[in-house]
Amino acid sequence: DLAVGPHAKLVVSHNVTQLAGAADRTPASHPANPSPSVKYWCFGAWGETLLAIANGYTLYEQSGTSQATDVANAPDVNNFMLVTPSRQVMMLGTNEEGSGTYNGMCIRWCDIEDYTNWTTTSTNNAGEYILPGAGKIVAGTVLGDYILIWTTDSLWVARFTGDPSETFTFEMIDKQCG
């Protein structure tokens, strides 16, 4: 399957060689005329399920011929999303868990193997980390076992530990390279 995200739609085609006949799978909750700040979509594969965000919006899930729907309990406002090698969805630039306030330097991730569980507890691997410094997160990528995170000012690396008290560690690689 091939998924694309023109400005206001989520389109899925079962024929990867052409988009002709692609089906509109845009979630009903996604605005027909989203803010002009929606410049891109992020996609992640979760088995047979497509996970997607339009920057500035929540996490959607879509599979088969169904319309995409909001993922329960996922943060409401997200700039970037990826799926980690540890089978967790990581949001970059998102709502803080405690206050619900959007923070461009906030990183949140779901529990392992459960993209609907975003509540940090001492017995799961969901969590949150706010990068120190000014600016905002602009992108991220998986590189082997690591997650690289670019801000407007710096480059960070996240390493999975697996320990619920500190699921990921974050280290700044350098400044003025965002």
mmCIF file of C-alpha atoms in Angstrom:
data_model
loop_
_atom_site.group_PDB
_atom_site.id
_atom_site.type_symbol
_atom_site.label_atom_id
_atom_site.label_comp_id
_atom_site.label_asym_id
_atom_site.label_seq_id
_atom_site.Cartn_x
_atom_site.Cartn_y
_atom_site.Cartn_z
ATOM 1 C CA ASP A 1 0.000 0.000 0.000
ATOM 2 C CA LEU A 2 0.998 3.602 -0.566
ATOM 3 C CA ALA A 3 -0.162 6.483 1.631
ATOM 4 C CA VAL A 4 0.141 10.161 0.755
ATOM 5 C CA GLY A 5 -1.012 13.249 2.544
ATOM 6 C CA PRO A 6 -1.950 16.150 0.354
ATOM 7 C CA HIS A 7 -2.745 19.270 2.402
ATOM 8 C CA ALA A 8 -6.220 18.299 3.629
ATOM 9 C CA LYS A 9 -6.485 14.569 2.917
ATOM 10 C CA LEU A 10 -5.105 11.165 3.758
ATOM 11 C CA VAL A 11 -5.102 9.058 0.588
ATOM 12 C CA VAL A 12 -4.282 5.338 0.447
ATOM 13 C CA SER A 13 -3.708 3.253 -2.685
ATOM 14 C CA HIS A 14 -3.389 -0.513 -2.792
ATOM 15 C CA ASN A 15 -1.431 -0.172 -6.043
ATOM 16 C CA VAL A 16 1.995 1.270 -5.261
ATOM 17 C CA THR A 17 2.792 1.949 -8.911
ATOM 18 C CA GLN A 18 -0.002 4.476 -9.362
ATOM 19 C CA LEU A 19 -2.292 6.701 -7.356
ATOM 20 C CA ALA A 20 -5.176 6.355 -9.807
ATOM 21 C CA GLY A 21 -8.049 4.843 -7.889
ATOM 22 C CA ALA A 22 -6.557 5.794 -4.534
ATOM 23 C CA ALA A 23 -9.135 6.004 -1.775
ATOM 24 C CA ASP A 24 -9.706 8.991 0.479
ATOM 25 C CA ARG A 25 -9.224 7.672 4.030
ATOM 26 C CA THR A 26 -9.212 11.093 5.727
ATOM 27 C CA PRO A 27 -10.582 10.813 9.259
ATOM 28 C CA ALA A 28 -13.963 12.429 9.855
ATOM 29 C CA SER A 29 -12.390 14.449 12.685
ATOM 30 C CA HIS A 30 -9.783 16.048 10.380
ATOM 31 C CA PRO A 31 -10.928 19.505 9.210
ATOM 32 C CA ALA A 32 -11.877 19.815 5.532
ATOM 33 C CA ASN A 33 -9.874 23.044 5.363
ATOM 34 C CA PRO A 34 -7.061 22.629 7.882
ATOM 35 C CA SER A 35 -4.884 25.486 8.969
ATOM 36 C CA PRO A 36 -2.329 26.671 6.381
ATOM 37 C CA SER A 37 0.310 25.512 8.859
ATOM 38 C CA VAL A 38 -0.377 21.890 7.805
ATOM 39 C CA LYS A 39 2.600 21.435 5.555
ATOM 40 C CA TYR A 40 3.220 17.700 5.822
ATOM 41 C CA TRP A 41 2.026 14.353 7.077
ATOM 42 C CA CYS A 42 4.104 11.776 8.952
ATOM 43 C CA PHE A 43 3.462 8.062 8.458
ATOM 44 C CA GLY A 44 4.460 4.967 10.375
ATOM 45 C CA ALA A 45 3.757 1.285 9.809
ATOM 46 C CA TRP A 46 2.365 -0.738 12.704
ATOM 47 C CA GLY A 47 1.917 -4.190 11.203
ATOM 48 C CA GLU A 48 -1.096 -3.903 8.897
ATOM 49 C CA THR A 49 -2.114 -0.571 10.447
ATOM 50 C CA LEU A 50 -1.080 2.797 9.046
ATOM 51 C CA LEU A 51 -0.367 5.432 11.693
ATOM 52 C CA ALA A 52 -0.396 9.054 10.527
ATOM 53 C CA ILE A 53 -0.416 12.645 11.709
ATOM 54 C CA ALA A 54 -0.894 15.866 9.816
ATOM 55 C CA ASN A 55 1.449 18.256 11.585
ATOM 56 C CA GLY A 56 -0.465 20.151 14.240
ATOM 57 C CA TYR A 57 -3.076 17.409 14.681
ATOM 58 C CA THR A 58 -3.577 14.143 16.563
ATOM 59 C CA LEU A 59 -2.555 10.576 15.728
ATOM 60 C CA TYR A 60 -4.746 8.667 13.278
ATOM 61 C CA GLU A 61 -4.925 4.932 12.552
ATOM 62 C CA GLN A 62 -6.135 3.303 9.350
ATOM 63 C CA SER A 63 -6.243 -0.272 8.087
ATOM 64 C CA GLY A 64 -7.779 -2.135 5.176
ATOM 65 C CA THR A 65 -10.567 -0.193 3.505
ATOM 66 C CA SER A 66 -11.683 1.679 6.626
ATOM 67 C CA GLN A 67 -11.595 5.426 7.159
ATOM 68 C CA ALA A 68 -8.821 6.597 9.449
ATOM 69 C CA THR A 69 -9.861 7.364 13.015
ATOM 70 C CA ASP A 70 -8.334 9.229 15.951
ATOM 71 C CA VAL A 71 -6.199 7.109 18.265
ATOM 72 C CA ALA A 72 -7.727 7.223 21.727
ATOM 73 C CA ASN A 73 -5.576 8.889 24.383
ATOM 74 C CA ALA A 74 -2.874 10.085 21.950
ATOM 75 C CA PRO A 75 -1.654 13.689 22.341
ATOM 76 C CA ASP A 76 -3.869 16.228 20.544
ATOM 77 C CA VAL A 77 -1.256 18.440 18.850
ATOM 78 C CA ASN A 78 1.844 16.918 17.231
ATOM 79 C CA ASN A 79 4.495 18.212 14.857
ATOM 80 C CA PHE A 80 6.299 15.008 13.978
ATOM 81 C CA MET A 81 5.782 11.288 14.569
ATOM 82 C CA LEU A 82 7.824 8.143 14.122
ATOM 83 C CA VAL A 83 7.725 4.492 15.155
ATOM 84 C CA THR A 84 10.770 3.407 17.155
ATOM 85 C CA PRO A 85 12.596 0.062 16.880
ATOM 86 C CA SER A 86 11.171 -0.758 20.350
ATOM 87 C CA ARG A 87 7.638 -0.614 18.825
ATOM 88 C CA GLN A 88 6.622 2.682 20.371
ATOM 89 C CA VAL A 89 5.125 5.721 18.678
ATOM 90 C CA MET A 90 7.174 8.822 19.489
ATOM 91 C CA MET A 91 5.691 12.307 19.115
ATOM 92 C CA LEU A 92 8.122 15.184 18.657
ATOM 93 C CA GLY A 93 6.769 18.651 19.490
ATOM 94 C CA THR A 94 3.556 17.820 21.332
ATOM 95 C CA ASN A 95 1.291 18.432 24.324
ATOM 96 C CA GLU A 96 2.864 18.041 27.759
ATOM 97 C CA GLU A 97 1.293 15.139 29.640
ATOM 98 C CA GLY A 98 0.588 16.962 32.909
ATOM 99 C CA SER A 99 -0.723 20.306 31.661
ATOM 100 C CA GLY A 100 -1.889 19.416 28.154
ATOM 101 C CA THR A 101 -0.080 22.548 26.957
ATOM 102 C CA TYR A 102 1.661 22.348 23.588
ATOM 103 C CA ASN A 103 5.459 22.539 23.876
ATOM 104 C CA GLY A 104 7.636 22.532 20.751
ATOM 105 C CA MET A 105 10.446 20.847 22.727
ATOM 106 C CA CYS A 106 8.280 18.119 24.310
ATOM 107 C CA ILE A 107 8.758 14.480 23.321
ATOM 108 C CA ARG A 108 6.215 11.817 24.292
ATOM 109 C CA TRP A 109 6.066 8.118 23.550
ATOM 110 C CA CYS A 110 3.482 5.402 24.086
ATOM 111 C CA ASP A 111 3.948 2.131 25.939
ATOM 112 C CA ILE A 112 5.716 -0.706 24.125
ATOM 113 C CA GLU A 113 3.362 -2.474 21.684
ATOM 114 C CA ASP A 114 0.400 -0.249 22.665
ATOM 115 C CA TYR A 115 -0.029 2.981 20.713
ATOM 116 C CA THR A 116 -3.194 3.776 22.700
ATOM 117 C CA ASN A 117 -1.413 3.950 26.086
ATOM 118 C CA TRP A 118 0.237 7.359 26.574
ATOM 119 C CA THR A 119 -0.031 7.587 30.373
ATOM 120 C CA THR A 120 3.312 7.454 32.177
ATOM 121 C CA THR A 121 3.336 5.012 35.089
ATOM 122 C CA SER A 122 6.056 3.208 37.053
ATOM 123 C CA THR A 123 5.032 -0.097 35.470
ATOM 124 C CA ASN A 124 4.976 0.780 31.768
ATOM 125 C CA ASN A 125 7.289 2.322 29.185
ATOM 126 C CA ALA A 126 5.151 5.319 28.165
ATOM 127 C CA GLY A 127 6.869 8.595 28.930
ATOM 128 C CA GLU A 128 7.768 12.189 28.278
ATOM 129 C CA TYR A 129 10.940 14.250 28.016
ATOM 130 C CA ILE A 130 11.271 17.978 27.393
ATOM 131 C CA LEU A 131 14.476 18.918 25.630
ATOM 132 C CA PRO A 132 16.235 21.813 27.358
ATOM 133 C CA GLY A 133 16.838 25.022 25.454
ATOM 134 C CA ALA A 134 14.945 27.328 23.192
ATOM 135 C CA GLY A 135 13.398 26.658 19.825
ATOM 136 C CA LYS A 136 11.311 23.734 18.695
ATOM 137 C CA ILE A 137 11.719 20.240 17.316
ATOM 138 C CA VAL A 138 11.635 20.218 13.531
ATOM 139 C CA ALA A 139 12.238 16.559 12.609
ATOM 140 C CA GLY A 140 13.381 13.152 13.715
ATOM 141 C CA THR A 141 14.462 9.878 12.177
ATOM 142 C CA VAL A 142 15.313 6.337 13.164
ATOM 143 C CA LEU A 143 18.947 5.406 12.585
ATOM 144 C CA GLY A 144 19.492 1.773 13.544
ATOM 145 C CA ASP A 145 18.733 1.508 17.264
ATOM 146 C CA TYR A 146 18.842 5.290 17.750
ATOM 147 C CA ILE A 147 16.453 8.174 17.251
ATOM 148 C CA LEU A 148 17.972 11.405 15.893
ATOM 149 C CA ILE A 149 16.043 14.569 16.769
ATOM 150 C CA TRP A 150 16.683 17.960 15.181
ATOM 151 C CA THR A 151 15.577 21.194 16.797
ATOM 152 C CA THR A 152 15.883 24.681 15.344
ATOM 153 C CA ASP A 153 19.171 24.896 17.285
ATOM 154 C CA SER A 154 20.662 21.444 17.865
ATOM 155 C CA LEU A 155 20.847 17.723 17.144
ATOM 156 C CA TRP A 156 19.932 15.143 19.804
ATOM 157 C CA VAL A 157 20.144 11.356 20.002
ATOM 158 C CA ALA A 158 17.674 9.205 21.953
ATOM 159 C CA ARG A 159 18.706 5.757 23.118
ATOM 160 C CA PHE A 160 16.246 3.086 24.272
ATOM 161 C CA THR A 161 17.036 1.636 27.714
ATOM 162 C CA GLY A 162 13.891 -0.434 28.296
ATOM 163 C CA ASP A 163 13.758 0.580 31.952
ATOM 164 C CA PRO A 164 10.310 2.029 32.821
ATOM 165 C CA SER A 165 11.955 4.623 35.089
ATOM 166 C CA GLU A 166 13.956 5.939 32.107
ATOM 167 C CA THR A 167 12.780 4.347 28.854
ATOM 168 C CA PHE A 168 14.919 6.635 26.695
ATOM 169 C CA THR A 169 18.010 8.693 27.410
ATOM 170 C CA PHE A 170 18.598 11.915 25.483
ATOM 171 C CA GLU A 171 21.971 13.423 24.641
ATOM 172 C CA MET A 172 22.708 16.606 22.721
ATOM 173 C CA ILE A 173 25.194 15.894 19.927
ATOM 174 C CA ASP A 174 25.922 19.511 18.968
ATOM 175 C CA LYS A 175 24.469 23.016 18.797
ATOM 176 C CA GLN A 176 23.931 25.210 15.743
ATOM 177 C CA CYS A 177 23.206 22.217 13.534
ATOM 178 C CA GLY A 178 19.418 22.142 13.662
#
